[in-house]
Tab-separated table of N, CA and C and ligand atoms in Angstrom:
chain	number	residue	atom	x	y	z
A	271	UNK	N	0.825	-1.210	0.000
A	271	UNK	CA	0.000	0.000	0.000
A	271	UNK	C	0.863	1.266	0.000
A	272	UNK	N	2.117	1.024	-0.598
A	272	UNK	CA	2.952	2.451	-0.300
A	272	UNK	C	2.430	3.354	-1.762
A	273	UNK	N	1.728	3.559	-1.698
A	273	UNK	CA	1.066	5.218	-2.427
A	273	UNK	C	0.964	6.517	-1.826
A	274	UNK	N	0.654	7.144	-2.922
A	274	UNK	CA	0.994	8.714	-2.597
A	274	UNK	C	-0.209	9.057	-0.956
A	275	UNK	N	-0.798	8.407	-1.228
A	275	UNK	CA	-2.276	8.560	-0.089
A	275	UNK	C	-1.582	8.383	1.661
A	276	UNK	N	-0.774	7.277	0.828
A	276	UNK	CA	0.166	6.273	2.690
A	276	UNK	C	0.459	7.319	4.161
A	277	UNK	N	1.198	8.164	3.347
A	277	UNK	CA	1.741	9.661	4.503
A	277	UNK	C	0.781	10.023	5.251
A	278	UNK	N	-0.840	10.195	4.494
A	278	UNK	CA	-2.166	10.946	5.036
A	278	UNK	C	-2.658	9.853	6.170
A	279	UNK	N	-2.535	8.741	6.640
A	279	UNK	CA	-2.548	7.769	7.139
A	279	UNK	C	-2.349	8.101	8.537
A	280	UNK	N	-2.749	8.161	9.356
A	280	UNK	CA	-2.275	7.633	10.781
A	280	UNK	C	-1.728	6.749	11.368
A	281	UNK	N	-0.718	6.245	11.637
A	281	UNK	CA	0.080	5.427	12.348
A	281	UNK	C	-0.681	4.230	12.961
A	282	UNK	N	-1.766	4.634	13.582
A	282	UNK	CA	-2.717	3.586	14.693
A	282	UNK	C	-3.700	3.206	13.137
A	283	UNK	N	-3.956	3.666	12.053
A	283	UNK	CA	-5.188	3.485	10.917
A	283	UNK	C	-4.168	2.782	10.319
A	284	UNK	N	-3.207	2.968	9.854
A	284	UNK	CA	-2.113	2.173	9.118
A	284	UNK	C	-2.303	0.739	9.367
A	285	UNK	N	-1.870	0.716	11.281
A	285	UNK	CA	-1.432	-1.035	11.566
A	285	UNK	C	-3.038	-1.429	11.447
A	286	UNK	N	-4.066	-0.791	11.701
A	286	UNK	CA	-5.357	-1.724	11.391
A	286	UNK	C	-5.882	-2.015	10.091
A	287	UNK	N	-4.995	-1.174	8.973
A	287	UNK	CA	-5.557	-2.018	7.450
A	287	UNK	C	-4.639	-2.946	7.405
A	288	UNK	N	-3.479	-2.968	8.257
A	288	UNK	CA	-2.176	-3.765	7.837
A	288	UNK	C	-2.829	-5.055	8.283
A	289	UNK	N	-3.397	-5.109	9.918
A	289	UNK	CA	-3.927	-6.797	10.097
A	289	UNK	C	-5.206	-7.010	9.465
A	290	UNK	N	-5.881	-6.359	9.041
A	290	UNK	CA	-7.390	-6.998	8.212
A	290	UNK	C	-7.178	-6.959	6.876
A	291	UNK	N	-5.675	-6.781	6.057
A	291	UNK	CA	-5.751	-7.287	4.907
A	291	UNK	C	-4.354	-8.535	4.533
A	292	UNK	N	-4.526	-8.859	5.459
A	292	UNK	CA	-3.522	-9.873	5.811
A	292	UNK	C	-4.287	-11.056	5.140
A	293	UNK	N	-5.257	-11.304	5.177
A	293	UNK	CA	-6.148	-12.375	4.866
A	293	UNK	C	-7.132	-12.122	4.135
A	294	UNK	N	-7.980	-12.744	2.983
A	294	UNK	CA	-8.969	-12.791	1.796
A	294	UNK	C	-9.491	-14.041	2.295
A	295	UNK	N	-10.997	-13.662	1.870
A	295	UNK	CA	-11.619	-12.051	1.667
A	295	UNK	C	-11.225	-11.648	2.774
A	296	UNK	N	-10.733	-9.921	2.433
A	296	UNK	CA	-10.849	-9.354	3.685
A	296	UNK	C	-12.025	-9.077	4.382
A	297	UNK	N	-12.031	-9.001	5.691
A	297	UNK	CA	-14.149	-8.414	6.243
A	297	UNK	C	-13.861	-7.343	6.455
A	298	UNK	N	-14.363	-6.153	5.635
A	298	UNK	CA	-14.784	-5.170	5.552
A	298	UNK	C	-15.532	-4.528	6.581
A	299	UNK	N	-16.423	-5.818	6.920
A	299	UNK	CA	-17.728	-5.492	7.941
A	299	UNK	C	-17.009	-4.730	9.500
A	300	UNK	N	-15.910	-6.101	9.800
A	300	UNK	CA	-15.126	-5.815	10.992
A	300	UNK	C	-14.193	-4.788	10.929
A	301	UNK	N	-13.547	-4.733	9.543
A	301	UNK	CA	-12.805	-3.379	9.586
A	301	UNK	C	-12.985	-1.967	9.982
A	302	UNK	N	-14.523	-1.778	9.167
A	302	UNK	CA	-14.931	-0.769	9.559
A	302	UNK	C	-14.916	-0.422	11.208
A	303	UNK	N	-15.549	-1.846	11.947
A	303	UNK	CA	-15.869	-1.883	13.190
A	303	UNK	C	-14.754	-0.919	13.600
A	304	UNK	N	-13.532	-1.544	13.425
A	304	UNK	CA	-12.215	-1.628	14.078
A	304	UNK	C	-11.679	-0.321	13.958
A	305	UNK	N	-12.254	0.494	13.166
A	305	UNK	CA	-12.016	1.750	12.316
A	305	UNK	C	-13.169	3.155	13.627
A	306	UNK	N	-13.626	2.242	14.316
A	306	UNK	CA	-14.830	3.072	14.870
A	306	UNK	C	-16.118	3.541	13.783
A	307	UNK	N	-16.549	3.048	12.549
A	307	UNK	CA	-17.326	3.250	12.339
A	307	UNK	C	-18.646	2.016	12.046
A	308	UNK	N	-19.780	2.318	11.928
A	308	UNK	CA	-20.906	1.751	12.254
A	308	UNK	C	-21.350	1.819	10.529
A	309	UNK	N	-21.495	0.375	10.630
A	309	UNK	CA	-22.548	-0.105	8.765
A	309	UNK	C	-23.239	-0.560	9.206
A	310	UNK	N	-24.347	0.058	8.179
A	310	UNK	CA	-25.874	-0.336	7.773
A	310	UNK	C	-26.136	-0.828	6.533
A	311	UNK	N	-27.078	-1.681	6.496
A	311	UNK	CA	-27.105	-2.433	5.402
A	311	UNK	C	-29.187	-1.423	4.893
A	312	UNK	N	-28.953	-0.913	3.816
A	312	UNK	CA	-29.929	-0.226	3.984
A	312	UNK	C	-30.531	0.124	2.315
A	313	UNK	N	-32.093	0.359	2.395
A	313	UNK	CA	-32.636	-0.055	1.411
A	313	UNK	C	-32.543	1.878	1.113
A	314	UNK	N	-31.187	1.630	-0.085
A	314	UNK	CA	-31.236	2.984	-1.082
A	314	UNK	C	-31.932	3.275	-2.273
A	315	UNK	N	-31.531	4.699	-2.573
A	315	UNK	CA	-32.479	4.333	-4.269
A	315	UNK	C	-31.899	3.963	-4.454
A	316	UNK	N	-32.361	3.548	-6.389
A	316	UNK	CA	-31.451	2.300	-7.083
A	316	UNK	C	-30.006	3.259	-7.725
A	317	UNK	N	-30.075	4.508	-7.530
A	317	UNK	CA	-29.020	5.061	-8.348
A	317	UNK	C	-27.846	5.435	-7.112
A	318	UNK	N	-27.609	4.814	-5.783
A	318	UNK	CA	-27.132	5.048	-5.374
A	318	UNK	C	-26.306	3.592	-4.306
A	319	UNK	N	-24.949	3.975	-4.557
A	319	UNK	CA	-24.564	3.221	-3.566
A	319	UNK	C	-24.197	2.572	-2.420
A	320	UNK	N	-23.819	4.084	-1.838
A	320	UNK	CA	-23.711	3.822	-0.806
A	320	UNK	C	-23.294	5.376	-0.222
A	321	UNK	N	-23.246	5.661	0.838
A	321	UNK	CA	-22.976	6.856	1.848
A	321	UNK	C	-22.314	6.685	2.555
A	322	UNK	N	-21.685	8.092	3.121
A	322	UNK	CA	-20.930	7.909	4.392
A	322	UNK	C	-21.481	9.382	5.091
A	323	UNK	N	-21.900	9.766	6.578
A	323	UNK	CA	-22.481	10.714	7.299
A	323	UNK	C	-21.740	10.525	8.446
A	324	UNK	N	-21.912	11.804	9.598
A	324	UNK	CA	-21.351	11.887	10.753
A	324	UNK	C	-23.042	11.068	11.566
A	325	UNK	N	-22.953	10.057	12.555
A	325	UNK	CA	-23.505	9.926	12.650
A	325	UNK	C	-24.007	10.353	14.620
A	326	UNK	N	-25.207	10.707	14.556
A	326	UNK	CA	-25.707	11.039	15.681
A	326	UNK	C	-25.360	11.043	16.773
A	327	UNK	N	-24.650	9.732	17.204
A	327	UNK	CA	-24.187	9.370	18.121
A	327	UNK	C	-22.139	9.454	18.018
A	328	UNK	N	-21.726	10.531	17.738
A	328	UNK	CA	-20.597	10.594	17.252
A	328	UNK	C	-20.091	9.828	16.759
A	329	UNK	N	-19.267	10.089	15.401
A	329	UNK	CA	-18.301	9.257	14.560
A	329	UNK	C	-18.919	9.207	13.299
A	330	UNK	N	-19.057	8.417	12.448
A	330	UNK	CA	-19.598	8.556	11.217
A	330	UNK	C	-20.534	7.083	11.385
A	331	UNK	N	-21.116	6.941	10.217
A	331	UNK	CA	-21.782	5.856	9.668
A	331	UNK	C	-21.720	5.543	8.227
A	332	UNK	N	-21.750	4.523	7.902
A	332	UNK	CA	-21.961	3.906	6.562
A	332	UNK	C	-23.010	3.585	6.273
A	333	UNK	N	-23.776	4.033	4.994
A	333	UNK	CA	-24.929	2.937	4.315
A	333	UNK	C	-24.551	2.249	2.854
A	334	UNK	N	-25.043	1.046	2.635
A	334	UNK	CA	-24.643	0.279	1.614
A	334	UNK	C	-26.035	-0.128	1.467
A	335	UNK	N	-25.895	-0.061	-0.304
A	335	UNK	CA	-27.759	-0.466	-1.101
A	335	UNK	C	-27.694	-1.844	-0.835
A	336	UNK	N	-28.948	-2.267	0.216
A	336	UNK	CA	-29.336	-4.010	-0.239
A	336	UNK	C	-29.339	-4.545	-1.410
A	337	UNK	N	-29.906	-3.629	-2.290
A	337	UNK	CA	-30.309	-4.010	-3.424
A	337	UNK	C	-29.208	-4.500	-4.429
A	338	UNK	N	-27.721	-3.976	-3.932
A	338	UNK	CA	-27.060	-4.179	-4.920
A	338	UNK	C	-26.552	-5.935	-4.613
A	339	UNK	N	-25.500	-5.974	-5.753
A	339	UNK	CA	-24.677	-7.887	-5.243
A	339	UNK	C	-24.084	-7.528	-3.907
A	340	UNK	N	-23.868	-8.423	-2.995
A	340	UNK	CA	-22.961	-8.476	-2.252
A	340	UNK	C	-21.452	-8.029	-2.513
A	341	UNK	N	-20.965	-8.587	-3.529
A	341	UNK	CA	-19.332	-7.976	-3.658
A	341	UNK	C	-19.580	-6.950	-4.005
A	342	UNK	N	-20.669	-5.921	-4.632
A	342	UNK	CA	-20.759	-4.912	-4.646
A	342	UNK	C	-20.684	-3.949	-3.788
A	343	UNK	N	-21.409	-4.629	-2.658
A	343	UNK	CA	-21.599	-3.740	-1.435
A	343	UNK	C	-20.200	-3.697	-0.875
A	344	UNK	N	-19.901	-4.781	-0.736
A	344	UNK	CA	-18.002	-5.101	-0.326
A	344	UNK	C	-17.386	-4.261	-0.626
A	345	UNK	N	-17.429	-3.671	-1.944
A	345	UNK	CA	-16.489	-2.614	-2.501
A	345	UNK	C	-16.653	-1.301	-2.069
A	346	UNK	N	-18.169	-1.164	-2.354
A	346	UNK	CA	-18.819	0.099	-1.528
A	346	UNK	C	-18.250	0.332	-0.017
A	347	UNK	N	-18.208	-0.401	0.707
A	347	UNK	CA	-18.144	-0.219	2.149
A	347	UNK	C	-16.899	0.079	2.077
A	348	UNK	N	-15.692	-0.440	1.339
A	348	UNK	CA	-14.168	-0.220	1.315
A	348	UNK	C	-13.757	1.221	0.696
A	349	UNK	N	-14.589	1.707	-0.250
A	349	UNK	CA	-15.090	3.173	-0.997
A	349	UNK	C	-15.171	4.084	0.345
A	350	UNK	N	-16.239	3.599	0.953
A	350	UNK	CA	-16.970	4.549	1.597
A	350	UNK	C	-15.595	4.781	3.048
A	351	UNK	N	-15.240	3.506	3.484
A	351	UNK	CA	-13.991	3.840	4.511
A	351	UNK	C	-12.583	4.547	4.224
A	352	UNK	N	-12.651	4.596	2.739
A	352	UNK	CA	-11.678	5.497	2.155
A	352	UNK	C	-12.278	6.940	2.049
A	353	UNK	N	-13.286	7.197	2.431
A	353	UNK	CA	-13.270	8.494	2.669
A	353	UNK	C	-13.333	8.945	3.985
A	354	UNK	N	-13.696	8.187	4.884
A	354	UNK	CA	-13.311	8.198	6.179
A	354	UNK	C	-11.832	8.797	6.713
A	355	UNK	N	-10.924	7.737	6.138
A	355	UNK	CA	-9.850	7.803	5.852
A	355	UNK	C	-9.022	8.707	5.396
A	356	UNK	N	-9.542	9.326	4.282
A	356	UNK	CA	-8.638	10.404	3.399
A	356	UNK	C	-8.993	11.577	3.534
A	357	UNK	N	-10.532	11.597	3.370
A	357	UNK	CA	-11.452	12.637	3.338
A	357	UNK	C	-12.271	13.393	4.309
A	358	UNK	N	-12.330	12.906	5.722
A	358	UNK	CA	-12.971	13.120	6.650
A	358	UNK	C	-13.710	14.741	6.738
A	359	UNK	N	-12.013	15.344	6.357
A	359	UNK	CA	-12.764	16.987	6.498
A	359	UNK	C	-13.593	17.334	5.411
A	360	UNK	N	-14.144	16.788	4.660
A	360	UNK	CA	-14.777	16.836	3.299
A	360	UNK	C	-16.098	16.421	3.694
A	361	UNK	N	-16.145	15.165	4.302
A	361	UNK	CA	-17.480	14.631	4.271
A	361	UNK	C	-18.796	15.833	4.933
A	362	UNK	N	-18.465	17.028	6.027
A	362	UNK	CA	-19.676	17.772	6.530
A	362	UNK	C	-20.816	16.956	6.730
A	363	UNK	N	-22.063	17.591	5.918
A	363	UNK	CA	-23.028	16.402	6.080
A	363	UNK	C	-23.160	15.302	5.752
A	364	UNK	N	-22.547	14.851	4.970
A	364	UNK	CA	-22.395	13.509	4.253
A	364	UNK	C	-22.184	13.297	2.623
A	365	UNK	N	-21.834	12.585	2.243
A	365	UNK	CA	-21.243	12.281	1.246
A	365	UNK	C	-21.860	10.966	0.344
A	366	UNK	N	-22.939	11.333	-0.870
A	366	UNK	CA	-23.576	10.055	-0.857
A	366	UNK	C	-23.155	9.748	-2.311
A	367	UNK	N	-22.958	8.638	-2.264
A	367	UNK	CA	-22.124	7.572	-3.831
A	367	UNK	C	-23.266	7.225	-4.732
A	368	UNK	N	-22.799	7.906	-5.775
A	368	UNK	CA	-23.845	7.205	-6.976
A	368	UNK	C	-23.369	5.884	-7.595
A	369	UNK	N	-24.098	5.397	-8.348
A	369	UNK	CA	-23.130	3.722	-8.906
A	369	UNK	C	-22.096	3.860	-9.719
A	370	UNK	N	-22.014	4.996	-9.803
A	370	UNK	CA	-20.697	4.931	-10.337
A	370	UNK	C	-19.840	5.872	-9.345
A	371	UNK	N	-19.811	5.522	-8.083
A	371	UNK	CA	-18.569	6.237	-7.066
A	371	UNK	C	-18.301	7.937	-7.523
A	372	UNK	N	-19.892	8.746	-8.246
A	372	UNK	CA	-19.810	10.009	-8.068
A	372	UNK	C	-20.510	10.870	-6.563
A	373	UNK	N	-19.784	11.967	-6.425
A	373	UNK	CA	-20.714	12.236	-5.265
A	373	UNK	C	-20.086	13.997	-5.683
A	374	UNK	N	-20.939	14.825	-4.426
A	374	UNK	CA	-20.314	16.322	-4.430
A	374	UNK	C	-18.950	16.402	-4.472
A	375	UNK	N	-17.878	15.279	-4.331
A	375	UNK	CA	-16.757	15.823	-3.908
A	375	UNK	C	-16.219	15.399	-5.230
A	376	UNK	N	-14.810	15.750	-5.438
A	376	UNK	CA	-14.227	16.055	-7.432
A	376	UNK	C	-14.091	15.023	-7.745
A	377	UNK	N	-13.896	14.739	-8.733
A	377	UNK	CA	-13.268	13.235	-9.290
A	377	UNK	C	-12.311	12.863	-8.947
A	378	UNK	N	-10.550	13.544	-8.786
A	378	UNK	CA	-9.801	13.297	-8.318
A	378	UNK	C	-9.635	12.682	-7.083
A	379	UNK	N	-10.664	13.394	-6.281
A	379	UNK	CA	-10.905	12.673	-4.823
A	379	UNK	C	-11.759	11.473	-4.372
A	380	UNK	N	-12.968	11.078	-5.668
A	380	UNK	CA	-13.231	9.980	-5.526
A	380	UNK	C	-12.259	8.816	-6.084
A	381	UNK	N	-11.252	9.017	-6.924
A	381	UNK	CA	-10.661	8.412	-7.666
A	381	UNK	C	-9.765	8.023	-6.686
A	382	UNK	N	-9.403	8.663	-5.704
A	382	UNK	CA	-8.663	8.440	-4.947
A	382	UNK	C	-9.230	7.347	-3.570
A	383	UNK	N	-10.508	7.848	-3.570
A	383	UNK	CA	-11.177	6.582	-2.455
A	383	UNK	C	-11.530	5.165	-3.447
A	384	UNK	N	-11.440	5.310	-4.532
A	384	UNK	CA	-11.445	3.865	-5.492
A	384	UNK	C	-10.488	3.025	-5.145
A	385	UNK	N	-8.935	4.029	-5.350
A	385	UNK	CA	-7.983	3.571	-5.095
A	385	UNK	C	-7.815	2.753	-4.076
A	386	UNK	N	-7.654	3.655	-2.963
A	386	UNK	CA	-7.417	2.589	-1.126
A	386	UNK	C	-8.590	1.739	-1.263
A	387	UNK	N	-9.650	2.172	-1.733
A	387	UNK	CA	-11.089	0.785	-1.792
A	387	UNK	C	-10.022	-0.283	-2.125
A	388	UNK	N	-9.474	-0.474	-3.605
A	388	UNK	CA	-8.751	-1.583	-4.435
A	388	UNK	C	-7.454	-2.097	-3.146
A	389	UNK	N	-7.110	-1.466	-2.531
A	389	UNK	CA	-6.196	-1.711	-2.174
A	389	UNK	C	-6.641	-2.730	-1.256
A	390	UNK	N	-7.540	-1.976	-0.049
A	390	UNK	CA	-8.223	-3.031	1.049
A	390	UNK	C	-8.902	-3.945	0.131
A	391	UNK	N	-9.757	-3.661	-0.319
A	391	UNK	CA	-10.358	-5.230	-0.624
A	391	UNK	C	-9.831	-6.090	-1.684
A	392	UNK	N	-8.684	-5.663	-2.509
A	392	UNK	CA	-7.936	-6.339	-3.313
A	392	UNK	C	-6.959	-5.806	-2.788
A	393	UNK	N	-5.674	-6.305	-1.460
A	393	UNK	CA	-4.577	-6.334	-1.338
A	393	UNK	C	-3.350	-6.787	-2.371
A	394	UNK	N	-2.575	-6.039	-3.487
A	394	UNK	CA	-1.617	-6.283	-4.374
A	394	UNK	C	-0.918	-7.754	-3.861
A	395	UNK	N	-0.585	-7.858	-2.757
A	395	UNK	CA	0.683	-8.796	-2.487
A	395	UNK	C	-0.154	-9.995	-2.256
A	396	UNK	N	-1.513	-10.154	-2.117
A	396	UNK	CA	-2.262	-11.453	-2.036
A	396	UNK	C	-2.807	-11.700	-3.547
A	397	UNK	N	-3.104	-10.349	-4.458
A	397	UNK	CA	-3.689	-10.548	-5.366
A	397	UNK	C	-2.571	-11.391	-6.588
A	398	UNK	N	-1.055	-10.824	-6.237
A	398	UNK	CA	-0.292	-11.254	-6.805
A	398	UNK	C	0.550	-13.071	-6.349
A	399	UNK	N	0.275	-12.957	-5.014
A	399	UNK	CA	0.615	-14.601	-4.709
A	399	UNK	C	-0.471	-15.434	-4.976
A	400	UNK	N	-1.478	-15.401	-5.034
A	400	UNK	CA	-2.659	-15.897	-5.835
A	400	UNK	C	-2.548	-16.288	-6.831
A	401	UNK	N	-2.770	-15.191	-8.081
A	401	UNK	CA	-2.053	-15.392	-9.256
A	401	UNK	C	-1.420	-16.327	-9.157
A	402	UNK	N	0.031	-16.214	-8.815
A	402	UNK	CA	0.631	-17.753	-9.347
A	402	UNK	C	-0.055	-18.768	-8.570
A	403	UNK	N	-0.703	-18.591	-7.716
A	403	UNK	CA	-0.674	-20.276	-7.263
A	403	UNK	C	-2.069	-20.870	-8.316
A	404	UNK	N	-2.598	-19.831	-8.838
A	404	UNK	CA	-3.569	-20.417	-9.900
A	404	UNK	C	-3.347	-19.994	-11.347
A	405	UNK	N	-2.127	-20.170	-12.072
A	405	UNK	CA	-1.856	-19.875	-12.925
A	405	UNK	C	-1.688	-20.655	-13.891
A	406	UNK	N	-2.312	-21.917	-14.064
A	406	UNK	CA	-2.307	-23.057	-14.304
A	406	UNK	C	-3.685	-22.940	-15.069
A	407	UNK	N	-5.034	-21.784	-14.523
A	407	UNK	CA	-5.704	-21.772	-14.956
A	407	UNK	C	-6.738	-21.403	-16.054
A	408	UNK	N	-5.179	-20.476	-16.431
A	408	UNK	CA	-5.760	-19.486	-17.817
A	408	UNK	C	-6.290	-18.074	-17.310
A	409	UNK	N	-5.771	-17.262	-18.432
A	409	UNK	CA	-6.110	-15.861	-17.505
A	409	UNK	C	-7.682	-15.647	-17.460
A	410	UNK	N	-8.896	-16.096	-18.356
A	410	UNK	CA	-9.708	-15.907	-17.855
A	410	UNK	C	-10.230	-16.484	-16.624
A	411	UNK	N	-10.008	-17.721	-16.490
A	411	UNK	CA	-10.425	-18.563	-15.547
A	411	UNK	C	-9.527	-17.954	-13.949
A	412	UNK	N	-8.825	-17.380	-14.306
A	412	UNK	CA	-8.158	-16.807	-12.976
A	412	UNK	C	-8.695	-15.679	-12.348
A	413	UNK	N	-9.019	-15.076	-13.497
A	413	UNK	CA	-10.210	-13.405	-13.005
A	413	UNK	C	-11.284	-14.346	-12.261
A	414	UNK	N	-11.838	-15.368	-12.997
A	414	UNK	CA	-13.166	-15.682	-12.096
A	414	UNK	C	-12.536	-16.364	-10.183
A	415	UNK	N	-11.722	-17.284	-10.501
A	415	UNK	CA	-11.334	-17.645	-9.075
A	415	UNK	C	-10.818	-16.568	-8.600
A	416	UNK	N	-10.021	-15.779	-8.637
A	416	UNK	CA	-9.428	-14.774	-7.754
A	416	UNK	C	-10.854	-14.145	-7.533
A	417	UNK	N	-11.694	-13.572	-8.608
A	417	UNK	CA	-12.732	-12.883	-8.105
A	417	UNK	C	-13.471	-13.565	-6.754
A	418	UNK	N	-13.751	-14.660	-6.844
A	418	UNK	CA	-14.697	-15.773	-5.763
A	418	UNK	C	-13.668	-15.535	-4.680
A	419	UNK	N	-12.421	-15.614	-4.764
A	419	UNK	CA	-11.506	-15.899	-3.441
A	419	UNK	C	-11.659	-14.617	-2.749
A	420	UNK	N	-11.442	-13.277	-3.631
A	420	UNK	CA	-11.801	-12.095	-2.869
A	420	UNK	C	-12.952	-11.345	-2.493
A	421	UNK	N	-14.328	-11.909	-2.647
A	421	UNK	CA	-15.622	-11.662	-3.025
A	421	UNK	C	-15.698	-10.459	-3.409
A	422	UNK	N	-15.148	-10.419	-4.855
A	422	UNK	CA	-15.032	-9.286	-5.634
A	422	UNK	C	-16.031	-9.400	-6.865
A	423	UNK	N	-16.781	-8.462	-7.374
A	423	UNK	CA	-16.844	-8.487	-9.063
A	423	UNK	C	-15.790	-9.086	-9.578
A	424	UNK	N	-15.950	-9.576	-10.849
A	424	UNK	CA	-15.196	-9.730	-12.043
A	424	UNK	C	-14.708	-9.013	-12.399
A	425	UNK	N	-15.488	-7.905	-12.815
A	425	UNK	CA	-15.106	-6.503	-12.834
A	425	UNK	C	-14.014	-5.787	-12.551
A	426	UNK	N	-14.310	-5.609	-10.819
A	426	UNK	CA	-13.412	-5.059	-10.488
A	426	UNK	C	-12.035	-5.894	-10.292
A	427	UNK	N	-11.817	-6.960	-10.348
A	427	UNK	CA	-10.862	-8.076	-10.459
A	427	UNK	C	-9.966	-7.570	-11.809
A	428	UNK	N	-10.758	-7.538	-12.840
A	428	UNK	CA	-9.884	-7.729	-14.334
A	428	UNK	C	-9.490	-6.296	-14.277
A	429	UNK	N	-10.055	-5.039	-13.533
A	429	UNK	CA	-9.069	-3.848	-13.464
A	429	UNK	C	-8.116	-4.060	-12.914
A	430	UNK	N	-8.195	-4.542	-11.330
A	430	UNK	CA	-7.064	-4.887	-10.505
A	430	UNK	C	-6.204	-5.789	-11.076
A	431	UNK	N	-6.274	-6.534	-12.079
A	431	UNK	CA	-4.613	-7.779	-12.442
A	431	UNK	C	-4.531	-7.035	-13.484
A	432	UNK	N	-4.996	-5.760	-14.052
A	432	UNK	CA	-4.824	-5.362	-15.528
A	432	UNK	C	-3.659	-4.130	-14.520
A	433	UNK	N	-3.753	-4.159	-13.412
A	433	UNK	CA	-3.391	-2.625	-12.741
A	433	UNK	C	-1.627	-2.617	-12.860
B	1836	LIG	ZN1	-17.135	8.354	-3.034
């Protein structure tokens, strides 16, 4: 995870992505926990993915669309803790994700919570020891298992080994 983002990091936020992406799938669910923030699993419109707000009871909250796939939401929630993360002084009232990871804040800066998203829920150094240990299987057939191993899209899989 040494990117330009790493420095903005806190020392104590650092070692807690360091042990919850030690292992695939990573849980997102607990990360957040571990992060002090609170997910909801919650029925959005359909053009939206997910949010992040200060929530009532101090700290923030997450919402993620039921409606969408599960690895969808996975990604979302890893989105949404990257702005936690990077963006905090940005979020004010909240910050809500369209399906395509637009919101009030610029592109550059969502592009940038895509990023650490890819990172946590597709860790490079697992995505790459993986790889070989299933490389036997043909590169399409490897997007689909790596995808299942990380409960990722396909999708977002064939960006990440294309990365
Ligand atoms: Zn966003």
């Amino acid at each position: 995870m040494k990117v330009s983002y790493y420095s903005r990091l806190s020392p104590e936020h650092i070692s807690i992505l360091e042990e919850f992406t030690k292992d695939v799938p990573v849980k997102v669910g607990a990360l957040a926990k571990a992060l002090g923030l609170k997910v909801v699993v919650a029925a959005l419109p359909l053009k939206i993915s997910g949010l992040i707000k200060p929530d009532p009871d101090g700290g923030f909250v997450i919402k993620v669309n039921r409606f969408e796939p599960k690895e969808r939401q996975r990604f979302t929630i890893a989105h949404e803790i990257a702005h936690f993360l990077l963006h905090r002084d940005k979020i004010q009232a909240g910050v809500v994700d369209s399906v395509l990871y637009r919101s009030k804040l610029s592109s550059r800066v969502e592009a940038e919570a895509n990023r650490l998203a890819a990172d946590i829920i597709m860790p490079l150094d697992k995505v790459s020891e993986l790889s070989a240990v299933y490389r036997t299987q043909g590169d399409h057939q490897i997007i689909a298992t790596l995808a299942e191993t990380f409960q990722v899209s396909r999708q977002a899989m064939e960006i990440r080994t294309g990365d």
